[in-house]
Coordinates of C-alpha atoms in Angstrom, one line a residue:
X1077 CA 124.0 -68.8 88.1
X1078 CA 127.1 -69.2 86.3
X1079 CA 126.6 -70.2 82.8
X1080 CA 130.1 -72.0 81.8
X1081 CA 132.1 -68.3 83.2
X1082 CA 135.7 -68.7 82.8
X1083 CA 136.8 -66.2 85.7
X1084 CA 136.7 -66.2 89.3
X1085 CA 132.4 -65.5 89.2
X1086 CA 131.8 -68.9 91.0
X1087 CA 134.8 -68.3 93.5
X1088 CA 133.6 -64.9 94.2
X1089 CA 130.0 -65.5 94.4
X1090 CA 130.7 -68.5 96.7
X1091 CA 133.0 -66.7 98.8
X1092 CA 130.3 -64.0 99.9
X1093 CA 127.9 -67.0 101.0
X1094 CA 125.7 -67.5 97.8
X1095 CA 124.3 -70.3 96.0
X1096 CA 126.2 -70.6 92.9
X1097 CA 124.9 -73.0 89.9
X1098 CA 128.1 -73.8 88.0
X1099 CA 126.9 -74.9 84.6
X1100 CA 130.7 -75.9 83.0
X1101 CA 129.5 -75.7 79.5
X1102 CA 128.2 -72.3 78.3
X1103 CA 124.6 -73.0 76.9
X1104 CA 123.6 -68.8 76.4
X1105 CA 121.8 -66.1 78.4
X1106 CA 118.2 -68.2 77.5
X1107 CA 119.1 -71.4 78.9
X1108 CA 120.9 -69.9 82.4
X1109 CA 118.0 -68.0 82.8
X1110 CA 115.5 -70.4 82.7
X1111 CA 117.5 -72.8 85.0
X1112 CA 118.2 -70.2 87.4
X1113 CA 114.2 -69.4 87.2
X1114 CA 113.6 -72.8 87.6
X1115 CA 116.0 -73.5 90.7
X1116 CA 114.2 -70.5 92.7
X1117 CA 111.0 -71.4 92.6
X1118 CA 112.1 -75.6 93.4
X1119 CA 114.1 -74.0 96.4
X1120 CA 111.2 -71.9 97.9
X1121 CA 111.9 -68.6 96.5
X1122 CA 109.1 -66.1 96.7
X1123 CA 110.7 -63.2 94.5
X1124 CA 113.5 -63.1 92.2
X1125 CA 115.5 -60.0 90.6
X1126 CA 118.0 -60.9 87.5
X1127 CA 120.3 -58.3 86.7
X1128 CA 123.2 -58.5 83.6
X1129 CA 126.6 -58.9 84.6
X1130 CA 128.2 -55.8 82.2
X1131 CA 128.1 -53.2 84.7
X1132 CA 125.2 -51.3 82.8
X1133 CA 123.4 -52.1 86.4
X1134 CA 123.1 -50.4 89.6
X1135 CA 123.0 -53.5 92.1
X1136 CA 122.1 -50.7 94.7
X1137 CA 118.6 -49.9 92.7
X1138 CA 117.5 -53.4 93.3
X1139 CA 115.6 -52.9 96.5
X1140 CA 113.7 -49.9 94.5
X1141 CA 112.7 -52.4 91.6
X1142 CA 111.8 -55.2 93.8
X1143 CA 109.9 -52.7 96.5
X1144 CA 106.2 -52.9 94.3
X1145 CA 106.2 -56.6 94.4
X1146 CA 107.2 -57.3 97.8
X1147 CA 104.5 -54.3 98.7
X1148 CA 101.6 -56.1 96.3
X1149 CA 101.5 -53.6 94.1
X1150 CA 102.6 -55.1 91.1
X1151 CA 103.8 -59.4 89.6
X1152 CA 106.8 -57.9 87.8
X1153 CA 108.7 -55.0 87.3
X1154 CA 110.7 -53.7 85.5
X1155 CA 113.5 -50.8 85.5
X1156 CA 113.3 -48.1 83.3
X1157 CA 116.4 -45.7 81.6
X1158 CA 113.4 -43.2 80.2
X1159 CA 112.2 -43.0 83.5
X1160 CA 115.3 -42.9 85.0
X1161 CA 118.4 -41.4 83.3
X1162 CA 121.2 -43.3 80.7
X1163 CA 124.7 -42.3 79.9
X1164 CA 124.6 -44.5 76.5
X1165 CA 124.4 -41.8 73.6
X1166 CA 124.1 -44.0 70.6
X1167 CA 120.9 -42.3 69.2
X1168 CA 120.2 -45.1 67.0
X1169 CA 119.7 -47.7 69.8
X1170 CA 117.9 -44.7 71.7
X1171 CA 115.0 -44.3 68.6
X1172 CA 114.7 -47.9 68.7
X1173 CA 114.4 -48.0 72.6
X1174 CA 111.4 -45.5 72.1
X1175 CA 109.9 -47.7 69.0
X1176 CA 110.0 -50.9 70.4
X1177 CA 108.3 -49.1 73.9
X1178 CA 105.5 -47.8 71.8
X1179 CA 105.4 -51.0 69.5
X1180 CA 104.7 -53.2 73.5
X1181 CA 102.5 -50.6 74.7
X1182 CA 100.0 -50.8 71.2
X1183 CA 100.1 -54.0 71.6
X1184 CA 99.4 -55.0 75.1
X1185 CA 97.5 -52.3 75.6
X1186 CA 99.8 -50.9 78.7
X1187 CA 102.3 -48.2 78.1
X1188 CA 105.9 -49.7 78.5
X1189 CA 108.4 -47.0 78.4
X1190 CA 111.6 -49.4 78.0
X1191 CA 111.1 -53.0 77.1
X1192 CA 115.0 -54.0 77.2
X1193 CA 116.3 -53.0 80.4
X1194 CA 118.5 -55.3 82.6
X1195 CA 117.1 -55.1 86.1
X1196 CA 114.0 -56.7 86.6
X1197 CA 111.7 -57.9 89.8
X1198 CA 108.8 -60.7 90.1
X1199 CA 107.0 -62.8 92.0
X1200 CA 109.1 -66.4 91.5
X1201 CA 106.0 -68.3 90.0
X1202 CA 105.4 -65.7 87.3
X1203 CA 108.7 -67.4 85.5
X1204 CA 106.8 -70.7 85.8
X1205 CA 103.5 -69.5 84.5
X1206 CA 104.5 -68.1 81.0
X1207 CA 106.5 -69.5 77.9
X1208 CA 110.4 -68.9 77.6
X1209 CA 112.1 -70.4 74.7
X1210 CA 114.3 -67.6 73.2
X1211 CA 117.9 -67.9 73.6
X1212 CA 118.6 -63.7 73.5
X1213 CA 116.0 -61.0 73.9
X1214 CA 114.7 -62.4 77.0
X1215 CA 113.9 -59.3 78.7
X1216 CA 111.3 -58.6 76.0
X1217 CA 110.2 -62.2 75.6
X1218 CA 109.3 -62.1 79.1
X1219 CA 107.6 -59.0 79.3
X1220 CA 105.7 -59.5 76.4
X1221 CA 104.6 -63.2 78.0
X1222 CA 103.8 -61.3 80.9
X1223 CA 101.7 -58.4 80.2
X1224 CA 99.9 -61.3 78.0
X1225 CA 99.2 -63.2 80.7
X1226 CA 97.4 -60.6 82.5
X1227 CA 100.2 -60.2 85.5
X1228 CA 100.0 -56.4 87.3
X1229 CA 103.4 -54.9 85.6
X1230 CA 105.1 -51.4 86.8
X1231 CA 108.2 -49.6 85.8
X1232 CA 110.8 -47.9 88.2
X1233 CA 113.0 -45.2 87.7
X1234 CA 116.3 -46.8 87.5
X1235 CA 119.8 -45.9 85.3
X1236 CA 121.4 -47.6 82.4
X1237 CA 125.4 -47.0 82.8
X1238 CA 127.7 -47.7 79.8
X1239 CA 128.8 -51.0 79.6
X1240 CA 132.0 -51.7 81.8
X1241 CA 132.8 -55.3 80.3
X1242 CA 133.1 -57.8 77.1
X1243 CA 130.9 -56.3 73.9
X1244 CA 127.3 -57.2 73.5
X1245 CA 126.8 -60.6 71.1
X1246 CA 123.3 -58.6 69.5
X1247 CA 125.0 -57.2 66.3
X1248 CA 124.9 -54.0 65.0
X1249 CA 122.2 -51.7 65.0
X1250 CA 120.4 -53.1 61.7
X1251 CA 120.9 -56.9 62.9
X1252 CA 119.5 -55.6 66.7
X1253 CA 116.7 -53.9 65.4
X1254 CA 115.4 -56.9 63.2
X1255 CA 115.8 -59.7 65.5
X1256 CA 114.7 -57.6 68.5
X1257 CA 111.8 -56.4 66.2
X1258 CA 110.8 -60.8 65.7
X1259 CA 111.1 -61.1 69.3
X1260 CA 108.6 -58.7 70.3
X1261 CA 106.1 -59.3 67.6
X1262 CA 106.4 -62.9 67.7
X1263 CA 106.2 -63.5 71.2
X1264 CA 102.8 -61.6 71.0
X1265 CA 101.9 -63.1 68.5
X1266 CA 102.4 -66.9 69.8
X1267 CA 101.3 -65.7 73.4
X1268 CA 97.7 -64.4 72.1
X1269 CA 97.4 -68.2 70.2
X1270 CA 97.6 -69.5 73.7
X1271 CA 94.7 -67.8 74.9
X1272 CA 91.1 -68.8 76.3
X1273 CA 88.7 -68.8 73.7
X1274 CA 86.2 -66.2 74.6
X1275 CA 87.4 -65.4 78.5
X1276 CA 89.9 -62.6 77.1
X1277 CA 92.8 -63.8 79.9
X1278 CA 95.4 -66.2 79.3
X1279 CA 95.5 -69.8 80.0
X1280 CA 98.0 -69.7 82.5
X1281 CA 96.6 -66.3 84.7
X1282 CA 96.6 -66.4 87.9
X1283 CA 93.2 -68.6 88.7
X1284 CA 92.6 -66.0 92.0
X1285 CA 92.6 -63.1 90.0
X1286 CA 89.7 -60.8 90.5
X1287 CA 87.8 -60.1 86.5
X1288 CA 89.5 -57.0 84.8
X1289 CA 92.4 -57.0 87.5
X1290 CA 95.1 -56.9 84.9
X1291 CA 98.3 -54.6 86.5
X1292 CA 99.3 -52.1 88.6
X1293 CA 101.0 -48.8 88.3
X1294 CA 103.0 -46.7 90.9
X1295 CA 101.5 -43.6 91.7
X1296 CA 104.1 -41.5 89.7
X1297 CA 103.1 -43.2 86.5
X1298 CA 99.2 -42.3 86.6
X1299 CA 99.0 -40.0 84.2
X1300 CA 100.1 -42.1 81.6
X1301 CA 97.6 -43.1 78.7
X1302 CA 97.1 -47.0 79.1
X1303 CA 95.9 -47.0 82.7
X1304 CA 96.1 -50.7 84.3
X1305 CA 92.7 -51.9 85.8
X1306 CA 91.9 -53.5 89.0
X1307 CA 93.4 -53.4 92.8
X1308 CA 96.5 -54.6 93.9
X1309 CA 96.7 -57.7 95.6
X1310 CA 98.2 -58.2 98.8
X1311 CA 101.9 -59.3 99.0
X1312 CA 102.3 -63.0 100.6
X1313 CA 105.3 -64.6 102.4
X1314 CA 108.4 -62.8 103.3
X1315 CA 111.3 -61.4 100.6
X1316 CA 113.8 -63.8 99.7
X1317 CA 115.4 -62.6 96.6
X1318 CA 117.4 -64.8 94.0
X1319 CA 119.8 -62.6 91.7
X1320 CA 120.5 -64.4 88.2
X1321 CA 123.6 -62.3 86.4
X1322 CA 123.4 -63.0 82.5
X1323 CA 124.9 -60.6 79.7
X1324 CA 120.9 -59.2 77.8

């Protein structure tokens, strides 16, 4: 997905036999990601992994954060720096990473241990079954709509590098913090509005979902204090994997 990129991204892309979008006009992070969502699952795609295009990824970890959905252990997952390792040191963004985790994890009810991080995994029709609208934040957004919706989410160990190109469009730490902060308790809000009166899931779960089946967590995370109910479900089809760059 290339969202209006001025380099050689398309050229590149293309030249190592993948499917480029090339959207000329730049329309933000938001809009690519929700057209490249949307191309996946139109062209058959079972699973797609989206990953920024800074250089704060590890394109090599992707096979470790897509493993528990292709396996059936989980609808989405997620990498995680607190579970991993980071080499950012800004200890304002790093109180705020651990804030906003425990902010999710009250909320939802699961415990999230990083609710921004890049590298992400899911089944392709999970992007089609919850509400995106915001133009930034969309890692949040979408977690948020997710956990909401009752899919089975897990976290892997993964690494956050420091970032290798361009400067983040988010602000400063204040402006990050506030709008980050609107994201994450608006999107719950709004996503508990669209619930079923009275049936305590979401309007848009998954209709074959067994009652209380809710997530799924990797064996290394069961000791932690919001433990997910219900079995895994088995994985179906075979991997085909879509990758969506965008600058979160």
């Amino acid at each position: 997905m290339s969202d209006g990129s001025k380099d050689g991204t398309v050229a590149e892309a293309s030249a190592h036999g993948a499917l480029v979008c090339d959207v000329p006009v730049n329309r933000g992070q938001g809009a690519a990601l929700r057209l490249g969502y949307r191309l996946a699952r139109e062209g058959g795609a079972q699973y797609i992994v989206t990953t920024d295009a800074d250089g704060q990824y590890n394109p090599a970890e992707m096979d470790a954060v897509l493993g528990p959905v292709v396996a059936g252990q989980a609808d989405f997952a997620t990498g995680s720096r607190k579970l991993g390792s980071q080499e950012t040191n800004d200890p304002v963004r790093r109180l705020g990473t651990w804030v906003f985790a425990v902010s999710i994890s009250l909320l939802t009810g699961q415990r999230i241990t990083d609710s921004s991080f890049g590298l992400r995994a899911m089944r392709a029709e999970v992007t089609g079954a919850v509400r995106l609208e915001q133009p930034q934040y969309q890692s949040s957004e979408l977690l948020i709509a997710v956990l909401t919706h009752g899919f089975r989410v897990v976290e892997v160990p993964a690494t956050i590098h420091k970032r290798k190109v361009g400067e983040s469009k988010k602000g400063h730490n204040a402006i990050y913090g506030l709008k980050y902060a609107g994201v994450v308790f608006g999107t719950w809000w709004r996503e508990r509005q669209r619930r079923v009166p009275g049936s305590g899931r979401a309007a848009s779960s998954r209709a074959d979902r067994r009652p209380g089946e809710r997530s799924a967590a990797l064996p290394a995370q069961a000791e932690e204090p919001f433990p997910p109910a219900g079995d895994p479900a088995a994985a179906k089809g075979s991997e085909a994997t879509t990758p969506s760059p965008a600058v979160d």
